[in-house]
Structure formats: structure tokens, C-alpha cells
CSV table of C-alpha atoms in Angstrom, one decimal:
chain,number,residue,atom,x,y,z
A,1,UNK,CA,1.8,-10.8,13.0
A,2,UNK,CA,4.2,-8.2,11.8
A,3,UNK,CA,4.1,-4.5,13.1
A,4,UNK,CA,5.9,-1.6,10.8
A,5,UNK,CA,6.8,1.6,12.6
A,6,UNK,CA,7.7,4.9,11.2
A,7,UNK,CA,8.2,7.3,13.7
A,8,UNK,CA,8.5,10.9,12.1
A,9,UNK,CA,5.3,12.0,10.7
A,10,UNK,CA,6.7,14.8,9.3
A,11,UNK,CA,9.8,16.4,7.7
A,12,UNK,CA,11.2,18.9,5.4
A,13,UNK,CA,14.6,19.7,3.8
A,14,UNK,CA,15.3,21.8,1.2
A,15,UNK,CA,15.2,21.6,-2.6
A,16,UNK,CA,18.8,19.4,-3.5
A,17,UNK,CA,19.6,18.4,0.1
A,18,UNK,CA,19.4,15.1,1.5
A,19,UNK,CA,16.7,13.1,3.4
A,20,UNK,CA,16.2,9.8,5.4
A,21,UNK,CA,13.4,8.8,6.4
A,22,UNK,CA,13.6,5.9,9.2
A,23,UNK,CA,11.3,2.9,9.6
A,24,UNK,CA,11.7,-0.8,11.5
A,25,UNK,CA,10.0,-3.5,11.9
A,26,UNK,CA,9.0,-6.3,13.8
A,27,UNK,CA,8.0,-10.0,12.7
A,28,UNK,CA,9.1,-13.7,13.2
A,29,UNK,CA,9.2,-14.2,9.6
A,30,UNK,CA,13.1,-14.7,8.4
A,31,UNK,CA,12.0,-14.3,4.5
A,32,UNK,CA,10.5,-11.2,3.6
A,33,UNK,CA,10.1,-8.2,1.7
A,34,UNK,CA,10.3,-4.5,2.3
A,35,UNK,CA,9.1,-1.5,0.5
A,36,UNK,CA,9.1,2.0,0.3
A,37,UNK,CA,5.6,3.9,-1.3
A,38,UNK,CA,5.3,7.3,-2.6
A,39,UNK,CA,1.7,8.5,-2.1
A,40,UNK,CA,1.5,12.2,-4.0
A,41,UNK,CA,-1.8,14.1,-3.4
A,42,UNK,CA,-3.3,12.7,-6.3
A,43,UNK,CA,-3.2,9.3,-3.9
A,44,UNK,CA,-1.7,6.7,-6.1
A,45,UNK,CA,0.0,4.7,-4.6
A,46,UNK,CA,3.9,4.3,-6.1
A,47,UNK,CA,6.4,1.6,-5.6
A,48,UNK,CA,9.6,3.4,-4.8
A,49,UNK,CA,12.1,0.4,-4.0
A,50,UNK,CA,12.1,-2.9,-2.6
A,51,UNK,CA,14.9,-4.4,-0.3
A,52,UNK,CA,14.3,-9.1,-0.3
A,53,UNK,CA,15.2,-9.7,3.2
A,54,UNK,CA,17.9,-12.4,2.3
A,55,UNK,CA,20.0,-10.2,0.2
A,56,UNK,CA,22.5,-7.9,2.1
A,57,UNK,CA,23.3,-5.5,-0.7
A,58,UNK,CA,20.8,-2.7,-0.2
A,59,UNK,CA,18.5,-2.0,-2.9
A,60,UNK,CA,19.0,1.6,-4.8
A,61,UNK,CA,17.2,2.9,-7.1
A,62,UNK,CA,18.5,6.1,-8.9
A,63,UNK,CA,18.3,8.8,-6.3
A,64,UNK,CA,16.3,6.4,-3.7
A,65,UNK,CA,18.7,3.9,-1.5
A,66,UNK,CA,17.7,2.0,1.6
A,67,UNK,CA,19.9,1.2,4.6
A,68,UNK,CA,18.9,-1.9,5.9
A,69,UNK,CA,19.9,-3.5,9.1
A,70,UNK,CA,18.2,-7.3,9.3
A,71,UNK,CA,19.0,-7.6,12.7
A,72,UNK,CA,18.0,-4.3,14.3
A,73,UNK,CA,14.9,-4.6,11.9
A,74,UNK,CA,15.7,-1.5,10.1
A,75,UNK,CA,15.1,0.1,6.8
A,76,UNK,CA,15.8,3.6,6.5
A,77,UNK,CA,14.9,5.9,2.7
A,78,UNK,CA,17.8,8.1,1.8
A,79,UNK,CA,16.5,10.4,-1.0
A,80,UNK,CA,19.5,12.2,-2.7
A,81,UNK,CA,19.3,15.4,-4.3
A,82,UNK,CA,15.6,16.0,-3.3
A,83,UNK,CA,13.3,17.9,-5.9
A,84,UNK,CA,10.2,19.6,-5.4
A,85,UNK,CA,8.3,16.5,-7.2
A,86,UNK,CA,9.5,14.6,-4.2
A,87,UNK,CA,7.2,15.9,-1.6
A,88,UNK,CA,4.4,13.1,-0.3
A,89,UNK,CA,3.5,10.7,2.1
A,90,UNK,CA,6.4,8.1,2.6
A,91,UNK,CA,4.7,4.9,3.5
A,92,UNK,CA,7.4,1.8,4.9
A,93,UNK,CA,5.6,-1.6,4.0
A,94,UNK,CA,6.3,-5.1,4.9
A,95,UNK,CA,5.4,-8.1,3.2
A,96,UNK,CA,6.0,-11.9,4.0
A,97,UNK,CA,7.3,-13.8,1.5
A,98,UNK,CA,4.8,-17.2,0.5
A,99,UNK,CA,4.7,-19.4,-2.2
A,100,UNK,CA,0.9,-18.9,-2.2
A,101,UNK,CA,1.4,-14.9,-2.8
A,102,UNK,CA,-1.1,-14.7,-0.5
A,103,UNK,CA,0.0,-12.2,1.6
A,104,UNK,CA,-1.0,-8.7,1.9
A,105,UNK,CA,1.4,-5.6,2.9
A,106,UNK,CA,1.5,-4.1,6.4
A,107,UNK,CA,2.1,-0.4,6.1
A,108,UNK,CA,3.7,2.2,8.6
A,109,UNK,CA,1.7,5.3,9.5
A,110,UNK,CA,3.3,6.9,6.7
A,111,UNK,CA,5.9,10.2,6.9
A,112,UNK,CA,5.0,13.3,5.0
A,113,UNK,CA,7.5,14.9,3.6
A,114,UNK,CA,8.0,18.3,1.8
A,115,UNK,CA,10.7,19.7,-0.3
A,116,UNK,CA,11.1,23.0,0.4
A,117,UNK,CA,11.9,25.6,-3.0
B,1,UNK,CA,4.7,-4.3,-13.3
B,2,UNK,CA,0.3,-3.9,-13.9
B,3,UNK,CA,-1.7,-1.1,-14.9
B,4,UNK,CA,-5.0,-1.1,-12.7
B,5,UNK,CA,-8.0,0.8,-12.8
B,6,UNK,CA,-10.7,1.3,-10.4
B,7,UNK,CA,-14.8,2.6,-11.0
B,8,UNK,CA,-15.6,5.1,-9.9
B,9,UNK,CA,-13.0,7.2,-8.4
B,10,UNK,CA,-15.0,9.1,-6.1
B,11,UNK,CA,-18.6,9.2,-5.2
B,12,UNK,CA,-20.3,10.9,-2.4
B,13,UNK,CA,-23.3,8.4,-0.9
B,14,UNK,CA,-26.0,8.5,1.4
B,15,UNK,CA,-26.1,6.7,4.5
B,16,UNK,CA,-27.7,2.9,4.7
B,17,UNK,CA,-26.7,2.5,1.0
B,18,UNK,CA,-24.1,0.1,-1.0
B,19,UNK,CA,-21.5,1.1,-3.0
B,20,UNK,CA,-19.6,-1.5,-5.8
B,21,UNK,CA,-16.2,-0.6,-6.2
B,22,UNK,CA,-14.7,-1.8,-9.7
B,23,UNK,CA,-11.2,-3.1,-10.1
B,24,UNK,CA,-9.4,-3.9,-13.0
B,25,UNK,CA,-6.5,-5.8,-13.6
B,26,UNK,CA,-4.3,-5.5,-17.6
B,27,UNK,CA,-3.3,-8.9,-17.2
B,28,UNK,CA,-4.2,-12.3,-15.0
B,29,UNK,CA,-3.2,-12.0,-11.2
B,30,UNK,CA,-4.0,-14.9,-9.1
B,31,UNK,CA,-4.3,-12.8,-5.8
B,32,UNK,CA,-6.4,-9.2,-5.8
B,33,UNK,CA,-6.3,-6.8,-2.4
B,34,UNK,CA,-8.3,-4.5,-1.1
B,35,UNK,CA,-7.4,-1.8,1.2
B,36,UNK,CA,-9.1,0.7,3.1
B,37,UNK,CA,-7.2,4.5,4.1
B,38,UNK,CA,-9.4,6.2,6.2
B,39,UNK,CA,-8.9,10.3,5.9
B,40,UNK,CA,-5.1,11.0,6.8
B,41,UNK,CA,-4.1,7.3,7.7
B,42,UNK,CA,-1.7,4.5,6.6
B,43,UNK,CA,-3.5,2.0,4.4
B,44,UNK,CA,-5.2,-1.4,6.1
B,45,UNK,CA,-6.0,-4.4,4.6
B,46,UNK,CA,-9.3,-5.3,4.1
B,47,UNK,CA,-9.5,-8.7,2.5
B,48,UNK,CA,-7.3,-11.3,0.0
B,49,UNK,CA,-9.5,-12.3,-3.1
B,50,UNK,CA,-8.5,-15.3,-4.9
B,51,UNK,CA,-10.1,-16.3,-8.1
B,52,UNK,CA,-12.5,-19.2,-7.6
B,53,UNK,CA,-12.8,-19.3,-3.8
B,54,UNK,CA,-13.8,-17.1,-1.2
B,55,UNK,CA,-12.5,-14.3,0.3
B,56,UNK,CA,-10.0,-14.6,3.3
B,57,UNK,CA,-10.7,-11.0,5.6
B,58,UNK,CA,-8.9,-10.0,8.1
B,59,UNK,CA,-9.9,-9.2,11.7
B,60,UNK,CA,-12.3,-6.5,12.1
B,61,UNK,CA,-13.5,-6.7,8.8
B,62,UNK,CA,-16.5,-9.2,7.9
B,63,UNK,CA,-18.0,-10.3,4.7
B,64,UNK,CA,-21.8,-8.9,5.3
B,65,UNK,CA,-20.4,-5.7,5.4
B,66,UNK,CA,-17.8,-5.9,2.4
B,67,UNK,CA,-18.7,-8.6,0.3
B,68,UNK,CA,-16.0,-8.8,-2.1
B,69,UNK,CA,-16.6,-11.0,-5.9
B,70,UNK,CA,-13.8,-12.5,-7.9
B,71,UNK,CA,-15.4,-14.1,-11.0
B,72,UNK,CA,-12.0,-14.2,-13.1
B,73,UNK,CA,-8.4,-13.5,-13.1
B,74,UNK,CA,-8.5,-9.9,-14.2
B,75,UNK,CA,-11.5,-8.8,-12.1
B,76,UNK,CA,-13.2,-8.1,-8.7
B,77,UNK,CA,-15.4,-6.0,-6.9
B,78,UNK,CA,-15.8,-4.9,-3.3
B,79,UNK,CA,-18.7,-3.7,-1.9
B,80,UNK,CA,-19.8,-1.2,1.1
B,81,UNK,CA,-22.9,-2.0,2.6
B,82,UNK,CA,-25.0,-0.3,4.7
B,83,UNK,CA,-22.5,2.6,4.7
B,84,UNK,CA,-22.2,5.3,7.8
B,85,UNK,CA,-20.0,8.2,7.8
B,86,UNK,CA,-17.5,6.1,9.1
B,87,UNK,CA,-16.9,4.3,6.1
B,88,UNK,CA,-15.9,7.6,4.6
B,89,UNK,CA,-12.2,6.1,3.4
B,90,UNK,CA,-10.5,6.0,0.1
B,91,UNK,CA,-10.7,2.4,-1.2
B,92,UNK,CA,-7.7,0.5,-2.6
B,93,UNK,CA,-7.1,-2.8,-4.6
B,94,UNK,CA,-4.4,-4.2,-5.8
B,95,UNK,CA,-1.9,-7.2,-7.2
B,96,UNK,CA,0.7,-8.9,-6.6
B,97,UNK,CA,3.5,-10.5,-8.8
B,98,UNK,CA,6.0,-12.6,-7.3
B,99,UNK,CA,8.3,-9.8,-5.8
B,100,UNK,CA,6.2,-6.6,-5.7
B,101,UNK,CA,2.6,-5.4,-5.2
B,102,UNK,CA,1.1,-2.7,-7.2
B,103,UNK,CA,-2.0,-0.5,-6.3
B,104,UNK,CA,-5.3,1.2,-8.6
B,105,UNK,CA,-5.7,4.6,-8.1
B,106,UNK,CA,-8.2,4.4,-5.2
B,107,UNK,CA,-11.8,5.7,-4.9
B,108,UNK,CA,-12.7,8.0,-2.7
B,109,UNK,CA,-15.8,7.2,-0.6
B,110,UNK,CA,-17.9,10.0,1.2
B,111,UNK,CA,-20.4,8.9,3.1
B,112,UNK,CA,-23.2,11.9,4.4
């Protein structure tokens, strides 16, 4: 079984600064996936970027980028240039990689963050 | 990427009644999720549904009380039976393509 861990449950910067948000991991899997969600108030659930555990390049994605550390199970969110639109609930998830696809995601406790005008 | 939709998006239910929950898929997945986010939580998985088989829960969560259909490759339902206030959650399915998994926009479950 994997655990995900996201240890700030809240922060806030203001409008055009930058943010990272922090999350590891733990799991005895070596091939894998990790993800960042945006979950607005409206509650949909929004892929932000995804990081394959065998690459070593981090994943960006426009403003979003990803630090990620495969041996110290890390994968921190830097958000550049935040914008009001950017407040949410920040969810870290992990998923195994199968052939079968069968594999659900195991999701942080989330971190909820605001963009202050 | 897949557009999914979910029936109904919120409903407010009495206690010792069922509630189907709808899912949708715009194209053929082989494996459908459903996840439960109880009021100000992370999400938890509730079951895997394949199409054609039964489906595969994980612990804590049993088929009598969230019997979950699969009839084709663009379609499932879950149910919540016998519901107590406790099951008051938002109520999540979703697919998965080879890399990435995408989510409906949730139903929102009261339960008085």
C-alpha cells in the first residue's frame, strides 16, 4: 500500500507571487505516477500535471512545475505568477503504474490555497 | 482526455433509503472509479468497476452497501443503500487512460 502526505493544509501568497506546495510519498512500487489536482469550489476535480516516475526531467506545465525527488519521495507544486483563479484545494495523488489500468489514485489530505488580491 | 457526467448532482435523501448515482463516460474506458469525499476531506476510493465482471472494493467498503453496475464500456452506476447521515459525502467516478485519470463533476449526497 502507498501513503501520500501533504503536510500544509493551508497557505496564502499574494496575487503574482510564487507558491510550492510540498507533498511525498511512500510506496514499494518503482513504476508509478504522480499528480497534482485542482479542486475549485465548484468541486471538479482538475488534472493539473503529471510527473511518470521513471522520467527525471520534471513535468511543467505553463505556470505549474513539479520538483521531484525519486529518492526522498518527493513532489513539490511550484505555481508561478499566481492569479486569483488559482485559489483551491491542492490535492497530491499517486498512482501505480499496471498494465491492467486497474489501479485507483491515492490522494493526500489536500492543501487549500488562496491568492490573495 | 474524457468528458464525464454524473446524475444527479446533488440530492438531499432521507435516512434508510437508496440513492443511484449515474455516470457517464463520452467514449469506451475499460476501468470506471468511484470515490467518496466526505465534507472537507481528501477523496477515497470506493471501488474499481470493470466492464463484464464484478466489482473489486476496497477495505471498508462492501458491496451490500454500495452495489455498483457496469453493463457497458461507457456506463455505471453506484448505489447508496440504506443511507445514514454518515454517508453524507460528495460522490465521484471516474476513468482512466493509460497515463492519466479524469473525474465527473461529483454529486453531492445529504443524507437527513
Amino acid at each position: 500500500a502507498q501513503t501520500v502526505t501533504q503536510s500544509q493544509p493551508e497557505m496564502s501568497v499574494q496575487e503574482a507571487e510564487t507558491v510550492t506546495l510540498s507533498c511525498t510519498y511512500d510506496t514499494s512500487e518503482n513504476n508509478y505516477y504522480l499528480f497534482w489536482y485542482k479542486q475549485p469550489p465548484s468541486r471538479q476535480m482538475i488534472l493539473v500535471i503529471r510527473q511518470e516516475a521513471y522520467k527525471q526531467q520534471n513535468a511543467t506545465e505553463n505556470r505549474f512545475s513539479v520538483n521531484f525527488q525519486k529518492a526522498a519521495k518527493s513532489f513539490s507544486l511550484k505555481i508561478s505568477d499566481s492569479q486569483l483563479g488559482d485559489t483551491a484545494m491542492y490535492f497530491c495523488a499517486f498512482m501505480p503504474f499496471s498494465g491492467g489500468g486497474a489501479d485507483g489514485l491515492t490522494f493526500g489530505k489536500g492543501t487549500h490555497l488562496i491568492i490573495q488580491p | 482526455s474524457a468528458v464525464i457526467s454524473q446524475k444527479p448532482s446533488r440530492d438531499i435523501c432521507q435516512r434508510g433509503t437508496s440513492l443511484t448515482i449515474q455516470c457517464q463516460v463520452d467514449s469506451q474506458v475499460t476501468m470506471m472509479f468511484w470515490y467518496r469525499q466526505q465534507p472537507g476531506q481528501s477523496l477515497t476510493l470506493i471501488a474499481t468497476a470493470n466492464q463484464g465482471s464484478e466489482a473489486t472494493y476496497e477495505s471498508g467498503f462492501v458491496i451490500d452497501k454500495f452495489p455498483i453496475s457496469r453493463p457497458n464500456l461507457t456506463f455505471s452506476t453506484l448505489t447508496v443503500s440504506n443511507m445514514s447521515p454518515e454517508d453524507s459525502s460528495i460522490y465521484l467516478c471516474s476513468v482512466r487512460t493509460e497515463y492519466e485519470q479524469y473525474f465527473g463533476p461529483g454529486t453531492r449526497l445529504t443524507v437527513t
